[in-house]
Coordinates of C-alpha atoms in Angstrom, one line a residue:
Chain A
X1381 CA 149.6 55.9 57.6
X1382 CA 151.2 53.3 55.6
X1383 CA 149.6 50.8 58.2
X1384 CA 146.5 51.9 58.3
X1385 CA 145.8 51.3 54.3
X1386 CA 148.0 48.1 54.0
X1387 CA 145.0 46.1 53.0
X1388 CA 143.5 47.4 49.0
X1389 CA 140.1 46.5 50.8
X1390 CA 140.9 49.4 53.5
X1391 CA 141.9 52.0 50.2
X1392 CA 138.6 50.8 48.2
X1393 CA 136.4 51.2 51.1
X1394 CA 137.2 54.6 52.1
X1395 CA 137.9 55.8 48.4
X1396 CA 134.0 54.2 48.1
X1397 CA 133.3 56.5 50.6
X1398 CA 134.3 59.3 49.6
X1399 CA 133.3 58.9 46.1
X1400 CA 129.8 58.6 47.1
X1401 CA 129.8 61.3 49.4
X1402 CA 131.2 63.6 46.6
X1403 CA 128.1 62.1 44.4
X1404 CA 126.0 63.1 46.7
X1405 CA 126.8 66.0 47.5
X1406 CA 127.1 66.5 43.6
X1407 CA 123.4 65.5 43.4
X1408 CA 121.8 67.4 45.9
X1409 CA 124.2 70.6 44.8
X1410 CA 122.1 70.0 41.0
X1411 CA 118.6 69.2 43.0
X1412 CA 119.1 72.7 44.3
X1413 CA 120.0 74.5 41.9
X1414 CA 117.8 73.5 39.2
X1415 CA 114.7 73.7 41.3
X1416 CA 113.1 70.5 41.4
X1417 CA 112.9 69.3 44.5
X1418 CA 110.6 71.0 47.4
X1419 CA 112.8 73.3 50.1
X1420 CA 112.2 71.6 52.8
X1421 CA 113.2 67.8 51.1
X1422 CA 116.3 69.6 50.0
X1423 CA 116.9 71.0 53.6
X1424 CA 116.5 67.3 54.9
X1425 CA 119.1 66.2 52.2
X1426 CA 121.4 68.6 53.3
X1427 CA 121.1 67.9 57.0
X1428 CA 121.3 64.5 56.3
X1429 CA 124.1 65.4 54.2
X1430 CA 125.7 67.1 57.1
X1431 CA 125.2 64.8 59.7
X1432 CA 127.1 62.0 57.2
X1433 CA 130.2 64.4 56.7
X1434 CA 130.8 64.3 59.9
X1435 CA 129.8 60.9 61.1
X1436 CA 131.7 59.4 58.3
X1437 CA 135.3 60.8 59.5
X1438 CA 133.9 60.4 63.3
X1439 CA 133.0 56.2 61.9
X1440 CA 136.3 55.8 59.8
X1441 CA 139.0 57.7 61.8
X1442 CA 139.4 55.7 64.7
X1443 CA 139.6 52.2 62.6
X1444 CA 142.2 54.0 60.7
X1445 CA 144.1 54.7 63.7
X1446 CA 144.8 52.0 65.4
X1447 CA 143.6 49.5 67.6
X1448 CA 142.9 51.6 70.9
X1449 CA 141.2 54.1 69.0
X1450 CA 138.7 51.6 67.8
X1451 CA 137.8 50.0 71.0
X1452 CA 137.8 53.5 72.2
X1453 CA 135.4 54.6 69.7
X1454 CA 133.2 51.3 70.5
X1455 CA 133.2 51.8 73.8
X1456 CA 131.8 55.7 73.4
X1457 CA 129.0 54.4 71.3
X1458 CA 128.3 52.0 73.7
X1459 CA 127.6 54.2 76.2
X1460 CA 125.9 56.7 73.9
X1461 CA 123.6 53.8 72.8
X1462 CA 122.7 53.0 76.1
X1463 CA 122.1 56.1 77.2
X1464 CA 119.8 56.8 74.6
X1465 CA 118.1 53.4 75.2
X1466 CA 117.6 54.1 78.9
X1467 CA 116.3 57.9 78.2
X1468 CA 113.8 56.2 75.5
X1469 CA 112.6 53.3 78.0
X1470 CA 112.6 55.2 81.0
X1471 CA 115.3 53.0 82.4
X1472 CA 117.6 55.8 83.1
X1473 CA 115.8 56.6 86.4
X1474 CA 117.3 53.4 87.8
X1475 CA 120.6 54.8 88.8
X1476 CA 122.0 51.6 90.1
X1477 CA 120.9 49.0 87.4
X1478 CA 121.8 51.8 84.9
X1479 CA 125.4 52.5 86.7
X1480 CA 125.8 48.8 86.7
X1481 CA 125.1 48.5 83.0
X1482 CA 127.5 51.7 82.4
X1483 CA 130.6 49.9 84.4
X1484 CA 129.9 46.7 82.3
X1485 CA 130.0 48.2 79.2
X1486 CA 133.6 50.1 80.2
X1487 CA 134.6 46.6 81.6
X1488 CA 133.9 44.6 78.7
X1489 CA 135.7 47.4 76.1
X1490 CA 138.7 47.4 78.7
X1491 CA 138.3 43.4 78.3
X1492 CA 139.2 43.7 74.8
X1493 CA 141.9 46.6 75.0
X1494 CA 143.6 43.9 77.1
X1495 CA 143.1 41.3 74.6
X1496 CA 141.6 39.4 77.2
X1497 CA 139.0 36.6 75.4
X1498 CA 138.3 35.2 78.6
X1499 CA 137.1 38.0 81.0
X1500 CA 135.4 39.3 77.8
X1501 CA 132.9 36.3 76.9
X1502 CA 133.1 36.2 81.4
X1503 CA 131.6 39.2 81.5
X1504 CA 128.3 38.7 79.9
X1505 CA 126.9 36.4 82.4
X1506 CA 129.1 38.1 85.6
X1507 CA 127.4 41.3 84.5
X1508 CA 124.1 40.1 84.5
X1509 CA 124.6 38.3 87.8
X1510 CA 125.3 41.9 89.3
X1511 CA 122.1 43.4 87.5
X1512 CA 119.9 40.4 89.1
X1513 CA 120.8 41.2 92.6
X1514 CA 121.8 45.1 92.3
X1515 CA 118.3 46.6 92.8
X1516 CA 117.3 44.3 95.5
X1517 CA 119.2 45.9 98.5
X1518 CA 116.5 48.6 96.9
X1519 CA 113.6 46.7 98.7
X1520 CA 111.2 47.5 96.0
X1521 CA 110.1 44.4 94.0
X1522 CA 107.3 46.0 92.3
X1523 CA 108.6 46.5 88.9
X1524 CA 111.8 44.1 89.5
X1525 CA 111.1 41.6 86.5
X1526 CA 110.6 45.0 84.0
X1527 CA 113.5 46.9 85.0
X1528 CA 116.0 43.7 85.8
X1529 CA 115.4 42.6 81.8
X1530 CA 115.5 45.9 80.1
X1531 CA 118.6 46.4 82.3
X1532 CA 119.9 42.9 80.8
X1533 CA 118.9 43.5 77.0
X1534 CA 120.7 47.0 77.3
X1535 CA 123.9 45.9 78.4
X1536 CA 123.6 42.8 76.1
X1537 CA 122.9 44.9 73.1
X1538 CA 125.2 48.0 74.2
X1539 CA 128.0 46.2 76.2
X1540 CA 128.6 42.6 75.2
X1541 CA 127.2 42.4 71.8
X1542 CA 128.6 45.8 70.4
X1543 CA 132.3 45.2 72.1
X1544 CA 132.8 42.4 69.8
X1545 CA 133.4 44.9 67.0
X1546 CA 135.9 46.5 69.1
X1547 CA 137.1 43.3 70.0
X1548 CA 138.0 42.6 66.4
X1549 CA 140.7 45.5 66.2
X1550 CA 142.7 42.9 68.2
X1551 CA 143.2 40.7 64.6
X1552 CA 146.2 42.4 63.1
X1553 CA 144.2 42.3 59.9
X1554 CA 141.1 44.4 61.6
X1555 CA 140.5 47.5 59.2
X1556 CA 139.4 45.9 56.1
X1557 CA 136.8 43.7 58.4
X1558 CA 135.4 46.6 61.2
X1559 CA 135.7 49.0 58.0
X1560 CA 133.3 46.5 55.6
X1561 CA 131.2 46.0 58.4
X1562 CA 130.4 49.9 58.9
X1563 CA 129.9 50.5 55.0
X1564 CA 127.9 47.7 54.5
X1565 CA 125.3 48.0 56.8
X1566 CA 124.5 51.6 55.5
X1567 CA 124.8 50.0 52.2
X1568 CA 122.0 47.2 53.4
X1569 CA 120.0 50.5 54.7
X1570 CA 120.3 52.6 51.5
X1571 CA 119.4 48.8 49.6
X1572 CA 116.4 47.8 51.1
X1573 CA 115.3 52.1 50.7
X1574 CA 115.9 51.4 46.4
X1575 CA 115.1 48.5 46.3
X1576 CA 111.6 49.1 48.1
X1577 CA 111.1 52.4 46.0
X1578 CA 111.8 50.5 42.8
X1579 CA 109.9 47.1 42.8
X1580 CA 107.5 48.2 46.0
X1581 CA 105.0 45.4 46.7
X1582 CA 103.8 44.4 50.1
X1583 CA 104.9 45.4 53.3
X1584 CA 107.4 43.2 55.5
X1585 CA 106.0 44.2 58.6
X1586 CA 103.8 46.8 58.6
X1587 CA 103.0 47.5 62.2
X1588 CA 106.6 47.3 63.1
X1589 CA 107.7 49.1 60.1
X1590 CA 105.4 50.9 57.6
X1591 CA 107.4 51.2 55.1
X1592 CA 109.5 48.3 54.6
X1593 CA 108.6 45.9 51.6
X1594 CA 109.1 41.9 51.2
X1595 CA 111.0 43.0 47.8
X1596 CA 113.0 45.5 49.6
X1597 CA 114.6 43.3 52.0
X1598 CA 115.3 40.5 49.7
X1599 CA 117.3 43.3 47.4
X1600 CA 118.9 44.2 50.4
X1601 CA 120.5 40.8 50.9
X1602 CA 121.0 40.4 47.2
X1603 CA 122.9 43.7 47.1
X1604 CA 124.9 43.8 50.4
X1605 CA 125.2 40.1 50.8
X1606 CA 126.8 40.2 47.1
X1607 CA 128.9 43.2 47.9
X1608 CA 129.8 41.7 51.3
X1609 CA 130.9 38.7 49.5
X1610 CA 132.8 40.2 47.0
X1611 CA 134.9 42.4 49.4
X1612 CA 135.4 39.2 51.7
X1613 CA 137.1 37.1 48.9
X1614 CA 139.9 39.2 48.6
X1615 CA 139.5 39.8 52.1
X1616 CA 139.6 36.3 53.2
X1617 CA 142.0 34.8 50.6
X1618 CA 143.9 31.9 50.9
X1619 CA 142.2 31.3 54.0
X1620 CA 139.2 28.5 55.1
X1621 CA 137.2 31.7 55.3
X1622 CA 137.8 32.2 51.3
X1623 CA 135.8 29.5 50.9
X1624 CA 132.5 30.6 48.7
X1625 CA 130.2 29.1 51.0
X1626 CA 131.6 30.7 54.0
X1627 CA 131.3 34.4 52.3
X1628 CA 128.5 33.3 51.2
X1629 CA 126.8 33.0 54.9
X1630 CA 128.7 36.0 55.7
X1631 CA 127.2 38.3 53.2
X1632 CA 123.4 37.3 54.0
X1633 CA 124.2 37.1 58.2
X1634 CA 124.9 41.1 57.8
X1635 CA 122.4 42.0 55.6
X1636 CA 119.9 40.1 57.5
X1637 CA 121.4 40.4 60.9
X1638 CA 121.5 44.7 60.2
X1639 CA 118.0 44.6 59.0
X1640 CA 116.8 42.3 61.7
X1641 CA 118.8 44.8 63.8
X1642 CA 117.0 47.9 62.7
X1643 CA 113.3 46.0 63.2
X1644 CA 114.8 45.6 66.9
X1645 CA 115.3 49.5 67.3
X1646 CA 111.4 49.7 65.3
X1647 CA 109.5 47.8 67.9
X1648 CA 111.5 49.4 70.8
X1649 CA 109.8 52.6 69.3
X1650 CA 106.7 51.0 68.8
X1651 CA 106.3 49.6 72.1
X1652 CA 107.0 53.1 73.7
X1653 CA 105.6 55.4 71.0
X1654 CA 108.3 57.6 70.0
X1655 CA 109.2 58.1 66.4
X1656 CA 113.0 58.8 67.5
X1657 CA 115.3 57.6 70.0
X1658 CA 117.4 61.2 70.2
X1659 CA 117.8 64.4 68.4
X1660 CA 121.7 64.6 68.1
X1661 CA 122.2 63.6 64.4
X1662 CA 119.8 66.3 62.2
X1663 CA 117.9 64.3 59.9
X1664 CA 118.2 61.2 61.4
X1665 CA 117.3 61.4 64.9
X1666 CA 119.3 59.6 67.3
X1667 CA 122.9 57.2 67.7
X1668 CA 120.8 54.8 67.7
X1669 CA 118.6 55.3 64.6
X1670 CA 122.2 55.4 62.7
X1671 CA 123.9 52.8 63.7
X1672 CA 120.8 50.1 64.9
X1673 CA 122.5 47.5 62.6
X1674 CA 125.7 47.3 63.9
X1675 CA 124.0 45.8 67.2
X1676 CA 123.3 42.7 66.3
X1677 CA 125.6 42.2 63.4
X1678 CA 129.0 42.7 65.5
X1679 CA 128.5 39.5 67.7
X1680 CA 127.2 37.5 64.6
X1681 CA 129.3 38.0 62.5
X1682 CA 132.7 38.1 64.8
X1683 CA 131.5 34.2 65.8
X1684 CA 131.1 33.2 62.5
X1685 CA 134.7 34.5 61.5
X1686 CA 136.2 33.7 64.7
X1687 CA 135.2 29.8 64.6
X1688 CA 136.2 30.0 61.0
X1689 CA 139.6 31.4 61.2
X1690 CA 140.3 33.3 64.3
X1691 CA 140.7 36.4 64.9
X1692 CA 143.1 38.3 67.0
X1693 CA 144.5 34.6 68.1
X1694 CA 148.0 35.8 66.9
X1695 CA 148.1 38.9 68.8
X1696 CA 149.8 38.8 72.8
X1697 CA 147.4 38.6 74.8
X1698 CA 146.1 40.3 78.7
X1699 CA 148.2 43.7 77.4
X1700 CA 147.5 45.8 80.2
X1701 CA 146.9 43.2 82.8
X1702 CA 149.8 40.7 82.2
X1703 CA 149.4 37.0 83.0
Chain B
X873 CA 103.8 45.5 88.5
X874 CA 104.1 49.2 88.5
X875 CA 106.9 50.1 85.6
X876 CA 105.8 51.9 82.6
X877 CA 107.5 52.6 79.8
X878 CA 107.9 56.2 80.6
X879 CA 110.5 58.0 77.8
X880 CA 112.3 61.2 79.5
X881 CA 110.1 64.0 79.9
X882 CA 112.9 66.1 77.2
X883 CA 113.3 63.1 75.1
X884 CA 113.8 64.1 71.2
X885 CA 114.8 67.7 72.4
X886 CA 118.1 69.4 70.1
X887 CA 120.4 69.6 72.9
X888 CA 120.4 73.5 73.5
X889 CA 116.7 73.1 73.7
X890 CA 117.5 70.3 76.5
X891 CA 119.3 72.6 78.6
X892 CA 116.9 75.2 78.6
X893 CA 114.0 73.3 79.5
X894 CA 111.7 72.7 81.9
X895 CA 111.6 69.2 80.8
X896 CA 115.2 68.2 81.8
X897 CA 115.7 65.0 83.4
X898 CA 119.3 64.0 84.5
X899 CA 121.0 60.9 83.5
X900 CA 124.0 59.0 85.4
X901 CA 126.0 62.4 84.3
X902 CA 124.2 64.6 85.6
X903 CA 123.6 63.1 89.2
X904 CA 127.4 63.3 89.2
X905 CA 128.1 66.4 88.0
X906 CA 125.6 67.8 90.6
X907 CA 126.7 65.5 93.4
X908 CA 130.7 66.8 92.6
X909 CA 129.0 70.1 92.7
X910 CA 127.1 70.1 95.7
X911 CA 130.1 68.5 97.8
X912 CA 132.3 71.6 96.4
X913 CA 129.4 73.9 97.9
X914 CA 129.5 72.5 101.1
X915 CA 133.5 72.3 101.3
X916 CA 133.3 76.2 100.3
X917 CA 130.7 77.1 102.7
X918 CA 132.6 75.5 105.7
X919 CA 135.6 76.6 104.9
X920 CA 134.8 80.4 104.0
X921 CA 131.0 81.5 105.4
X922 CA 131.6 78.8 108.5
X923 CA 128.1 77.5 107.9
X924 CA 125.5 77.2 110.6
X925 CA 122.2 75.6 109.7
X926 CA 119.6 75.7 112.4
X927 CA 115.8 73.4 112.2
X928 CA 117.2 70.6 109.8
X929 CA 114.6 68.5 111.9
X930 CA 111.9 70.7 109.9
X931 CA 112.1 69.4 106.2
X932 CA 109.7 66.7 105.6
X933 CA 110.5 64.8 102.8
X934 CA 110.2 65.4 99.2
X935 CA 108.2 67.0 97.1
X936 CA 108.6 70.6 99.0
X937 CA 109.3 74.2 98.4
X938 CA 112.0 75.8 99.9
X939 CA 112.2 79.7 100.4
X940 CA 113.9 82.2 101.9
X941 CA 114.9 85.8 101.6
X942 CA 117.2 86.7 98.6
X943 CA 119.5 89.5 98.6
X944 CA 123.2 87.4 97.3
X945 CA 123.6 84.9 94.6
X946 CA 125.1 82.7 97.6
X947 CA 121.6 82.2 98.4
X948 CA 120.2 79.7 96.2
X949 CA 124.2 78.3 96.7
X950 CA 123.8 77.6 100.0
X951 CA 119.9 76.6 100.1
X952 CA 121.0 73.6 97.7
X953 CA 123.9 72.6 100.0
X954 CA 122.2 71.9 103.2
X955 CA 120.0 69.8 101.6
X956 CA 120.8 65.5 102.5
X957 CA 120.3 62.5 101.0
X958 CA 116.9 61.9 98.4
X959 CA 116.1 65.8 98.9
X960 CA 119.1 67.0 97.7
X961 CA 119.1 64.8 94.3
X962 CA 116.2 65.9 93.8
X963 CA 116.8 69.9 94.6
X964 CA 115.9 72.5 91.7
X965 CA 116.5 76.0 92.0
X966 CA 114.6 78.1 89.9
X967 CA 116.7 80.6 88.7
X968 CA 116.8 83.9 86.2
X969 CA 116.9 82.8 82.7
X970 CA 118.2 86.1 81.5
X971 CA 121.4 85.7 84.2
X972 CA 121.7 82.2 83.9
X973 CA 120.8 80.6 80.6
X974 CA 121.6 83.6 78.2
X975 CA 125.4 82.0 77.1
X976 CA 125.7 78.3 76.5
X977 CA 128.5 77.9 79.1
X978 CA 126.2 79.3 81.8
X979 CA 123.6 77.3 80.5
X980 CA 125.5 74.2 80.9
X981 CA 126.7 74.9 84.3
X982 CA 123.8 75.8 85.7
X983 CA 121.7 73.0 83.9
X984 CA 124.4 70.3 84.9
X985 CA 125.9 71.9 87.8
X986 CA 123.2 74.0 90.0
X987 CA 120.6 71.7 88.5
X988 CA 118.4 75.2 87.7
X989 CA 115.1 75.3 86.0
X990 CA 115.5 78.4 83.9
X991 CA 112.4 81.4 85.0
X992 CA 112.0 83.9 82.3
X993 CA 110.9 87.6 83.8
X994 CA 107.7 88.9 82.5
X995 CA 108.0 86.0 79.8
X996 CA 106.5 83.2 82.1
X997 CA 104.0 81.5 80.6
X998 CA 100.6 79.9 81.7
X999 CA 101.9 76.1 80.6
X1000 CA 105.0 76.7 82.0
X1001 CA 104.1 77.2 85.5
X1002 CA 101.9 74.1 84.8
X1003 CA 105.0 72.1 83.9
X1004 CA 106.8 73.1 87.0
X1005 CA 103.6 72.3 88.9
X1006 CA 103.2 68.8 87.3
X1007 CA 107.4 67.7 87.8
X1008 CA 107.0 68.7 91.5
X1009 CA 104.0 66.7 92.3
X1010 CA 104.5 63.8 89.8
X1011 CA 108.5 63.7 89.6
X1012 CA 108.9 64.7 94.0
X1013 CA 110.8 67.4 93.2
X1014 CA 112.1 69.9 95.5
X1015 CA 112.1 73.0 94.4
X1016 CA 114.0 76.7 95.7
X1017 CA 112.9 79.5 95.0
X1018 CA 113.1 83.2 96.4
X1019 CA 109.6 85.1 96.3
X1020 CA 110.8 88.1 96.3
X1021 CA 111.6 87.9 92.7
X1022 CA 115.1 89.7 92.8
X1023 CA 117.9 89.8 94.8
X1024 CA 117.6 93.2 97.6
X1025 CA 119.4 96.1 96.7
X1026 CA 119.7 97.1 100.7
X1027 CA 119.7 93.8 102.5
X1028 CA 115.8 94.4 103.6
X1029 CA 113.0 92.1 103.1
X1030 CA 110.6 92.7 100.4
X1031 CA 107.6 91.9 99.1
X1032 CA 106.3 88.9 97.8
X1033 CA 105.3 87.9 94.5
X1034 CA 102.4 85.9 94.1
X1035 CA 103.9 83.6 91.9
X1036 CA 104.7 80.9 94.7
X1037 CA 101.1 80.4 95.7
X1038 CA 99.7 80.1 92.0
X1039 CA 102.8 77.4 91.0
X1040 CA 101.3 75.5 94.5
X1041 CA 97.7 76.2 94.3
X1042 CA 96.0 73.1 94.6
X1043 CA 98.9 70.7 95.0
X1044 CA 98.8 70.1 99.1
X1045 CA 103.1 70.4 98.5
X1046 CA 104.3 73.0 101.9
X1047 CA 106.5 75.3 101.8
X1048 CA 109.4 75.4 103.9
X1049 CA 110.8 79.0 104.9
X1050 CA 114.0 79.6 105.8
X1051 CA 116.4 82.7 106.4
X1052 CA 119.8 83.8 105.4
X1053 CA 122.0 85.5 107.5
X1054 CA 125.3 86.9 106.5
X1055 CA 125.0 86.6 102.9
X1056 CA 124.1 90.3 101.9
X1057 CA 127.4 91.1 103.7
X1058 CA 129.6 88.3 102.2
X1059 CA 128.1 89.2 98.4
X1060 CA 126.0 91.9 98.0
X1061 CA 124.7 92.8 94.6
X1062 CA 127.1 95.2 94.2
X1063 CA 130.5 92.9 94.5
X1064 CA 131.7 91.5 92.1
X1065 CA 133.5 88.9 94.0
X1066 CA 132.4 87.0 97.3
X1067 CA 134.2 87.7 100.4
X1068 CA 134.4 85.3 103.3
X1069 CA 132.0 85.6 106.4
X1070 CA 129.9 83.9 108.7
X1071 CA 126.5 82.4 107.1
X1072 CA 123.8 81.0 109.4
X1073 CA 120.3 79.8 108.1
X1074 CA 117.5 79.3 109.7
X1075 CA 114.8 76.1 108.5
X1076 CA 111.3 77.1 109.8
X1077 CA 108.4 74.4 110.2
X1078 CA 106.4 74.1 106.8
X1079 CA 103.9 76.1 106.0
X1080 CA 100.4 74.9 104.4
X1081 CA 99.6 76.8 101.0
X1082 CA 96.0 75.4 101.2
X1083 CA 93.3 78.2 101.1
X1084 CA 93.4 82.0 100.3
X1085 CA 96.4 82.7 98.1
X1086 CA 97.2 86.1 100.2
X1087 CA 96.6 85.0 103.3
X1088 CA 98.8 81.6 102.0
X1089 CA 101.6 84.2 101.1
X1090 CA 101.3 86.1 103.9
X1091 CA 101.8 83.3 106.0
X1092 CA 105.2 82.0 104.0
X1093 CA 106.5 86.3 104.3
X1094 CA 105.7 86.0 108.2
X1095 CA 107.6 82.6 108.2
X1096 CA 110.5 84.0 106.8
X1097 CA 110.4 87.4 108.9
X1098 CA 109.9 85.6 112.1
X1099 CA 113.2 83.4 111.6
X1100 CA 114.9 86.4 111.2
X1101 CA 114.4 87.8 114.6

């Protein structure tokens, strides 16, 4: 316990969590009882609600833990992701490229259990080397380019982009960092909503994303980016990453990297036609409709802090495999 | 170039819903949760009913309609384990809703495990046959089903429902008939448990449901009555 809220970042994070929960529940406890929103918006704010009391624990818990939790929690959302990818692309009735794409994203977690940098960044191109030829033996190239590359950007964006956040639990310093990342892309999301709502103007793009504004994604980068920032001096202190341009970069690569993360997950939708990628969260749809952000954002921004400080380069390395 | 973008026929559905449906399509899970399954069915069946299965030569390949006379919930068991390969992957039973999808952990098993499409008596509606229809031609499903409706009370044959020829009517999808032997003895409706015994089934040719619907049923009922001479 005292380990898992050594850093003040890790104790104002979650506190900020669960002061804004209570607010919110606070809120939507007065919108009820005084009558003045419609039943059926306050039935979406308390499923919404819902689903957020328990994601939240689900999101925080396993950081909190310890390191193996985290990868172990990255590595079910992984698979959760992809699963709902393949179910909404129709990829799932490839059983080999999608078993292949399954093993991958299990190898490349287990690749940063074992702290193991090399097999990890291996494993990308490996991985798609066995997607290339896998359906092949198959002897049905009609299709092969289609199913070949969404097979490829489904392991990329489930397997080697999203292990680098479990990768990060490897840094004995990970909490603050996996924990800022979680909070502020729901912040960027909750941003670019207000932000939207309150200056409106036009539309970023509207026939990816109706109803996303210009002015809503610049507050976005204005608010998380700054919040981001803030968080990262203290987090980063004393250290080349401290320096204000550095955090600087950092707060605009997540808000920009989440929000170009979510217009990802947008066309996907668009492409196929679905307003949805899953039912499991009430009120808001799918994994994947949750944590869309997180995709791109983990491999950005582990780069940017890895080339500028390192992280997990202290820690022993090849745990489970030795060597 | 012939990949579409084709979501999951029970994309977007709460997962009870999922289970339930007519909809379901299985994921990497699934396959292996029915795979385990069936390999269990065939160890069980060796092992305890010393399994005899006579006219494999006979099923074509997939989509196809498997029958046979019903009087033991081993029935459906061992229709889905002699099934190889593509065909069995691809095996449905359609089973009681009311026995098999009433509780959540029956549901599960027999959504995950038997790999059931859930039939609801007297409750069957117009679109729903019309779903089943469409997975079986479009998807190459195989589907097994018992005509008689329920499971015989005294080990005789009954009648058939017409059910079976409307589901096929206009498809060109045959129906393969096949006949049980052993398994009113081993589990009759009135155990509660199965006992061992010998089990032998018998695959006839397939049967064509083009044409009149009670002559096409008629045909399937002699199929089935002639293996069991």
């Amino acid at each position: 316990m005292t380990a898992a809220f050594a850093h003040p970042v890790t104790i104002w994070i979650v506190s900020a969590t669960g002061a804004v929960l209570a607010l919110a529940a606070a809120a939507i406890g007065w919108l009820s009882a005084s009558g003045r929103a419609k039943p059926e918006f306050r039935r979406e704010l308390w499923l919404r609600f819902g689903s957020w009391c328990v994601l939240l624990p689900l999101m925080i818990g396993p950081v909190l833990a310890g390191r193996a939790w985290t990868i172990g929690a990255v590595t079910l959302l992984g698979l959760l992701g992809y699963r709902e990818y393949a179910r909404a692309t129709g990829l799932f009735r490839e059983r080999v490229l999608s078993a292949v794409v399954a093993l991958g994203i299990v190898a490349v977690n287990f690749a940063a259990l074992d702290n193991w940098y090399g097999f990890f960044v291996a494993l990308f191109p490996l991985t798609v080397c066995v997607l290339a030829v896998a359906s092949i033996p198959l002897d049905r190239p009609q299709g092969y380019v289609q199913r070949v590359g969404l097979a490829v950007l489904g392991y990329m964006l489930f397997g080697a982009g999203l292990a680098h956040l479990g990768f990060m639990a490897n840094d004995a310093n990970y909490r603050p960092l996996v924990l800022l990342l979680l909070t502020a892309v729901a912040l960027n999301d909750c941003a670019a909503f207000t932000c939207g709502k309150l200056i409106g103007g036009r539309k970023l793009l509207p026939a990816t994303s109706p109803n996303k504004t210009i002015s809503g994604a610049l507050g976005a980068v204005v608010v998380t980016g700054g919040v981001v920032a803030l968080l990262g001096s203290v987090l980063f202190a004393g250290t080349p990453m401290g320096a204000w341009h550095w955090l600087l970069l950092l707060g605009v690569l997540v808000s920009v990297a989440g929000q170009a993360g979510d217009l990802m997950l947008s066309s996907i939708k668009r492409d196929i036609g679905i307003k949805d990628m899953g039912a499991v969260l009430p009120g808001h749809g799918g994994i994947l409709d949750r944590f869309n952000s997180l995709l791109l954002v983990s491999p950005l921004v582990f780069h940017l802090v890895h080339y500028v400080v390192g992280l997990g380069t202290d820690a022993p390395t090849r745990l489970i495999t030795g060597g | 170039m012939d990949w579409q973008l084709r979501p999951a026929r029970d994309l977007g559905m709460a997962p009870g819903d999922r289970l339930r449906s007519l909809s379901r399509e299985r994921g990497l899970f699934g396959m292996a949760a029915n795979a385990t399954w069936r390999w269990l069915l065939r160890l069980y069946f060796r092992l305890f009913h010393r399994l005899e299965v006579d006219g494999r030569e006979n099923l074509p390949a997939a989509p196809f309609v498997l029958i046979g006379n019903h009087t033991s919930h081993l029935d459906a068991l061992v229709l889905a384990s002699i099934l190889r390969g593509d065909s069995a992957r691809r095996a449905h039973a359609l089973a009681a809703g009311e026995v098999f999808f009433q509780s959540g952990p029956g549901a599960l098993l027999s959504a995950y495990a038997i790999n059931a499409f859930p039939i609801w008596r007297g409750k069957t509606k117009r679109g729903e046959m019309a779903a089943l229809r469409a997975r079986l031609v479009e998807d190459g499903l195989v589907y097994i089903l018992f005509p008689e409706g329920t499971r015989s009370r005294t080990g005789a044959m009954g009648e058939f429902q017409p059910g079976l020829a409307m589901l096929l009517a206009g498809t060109g999808v045959p129906v393969v008939p096949c006949f049980i032997e052993g398994a009113f003895e081993a589990w009759p409706a009135t155990r509660k448990w199965p006992r061992p015994g010998k089990l032998r089934v018998r695959i006839g040719s397939p049967v064509s449901m083009e044409g009149d619907r009670a002559t096409a049923m008629a045909a399937c009922r002699g199929a089935v009555v002639a293996l069991g001479h």
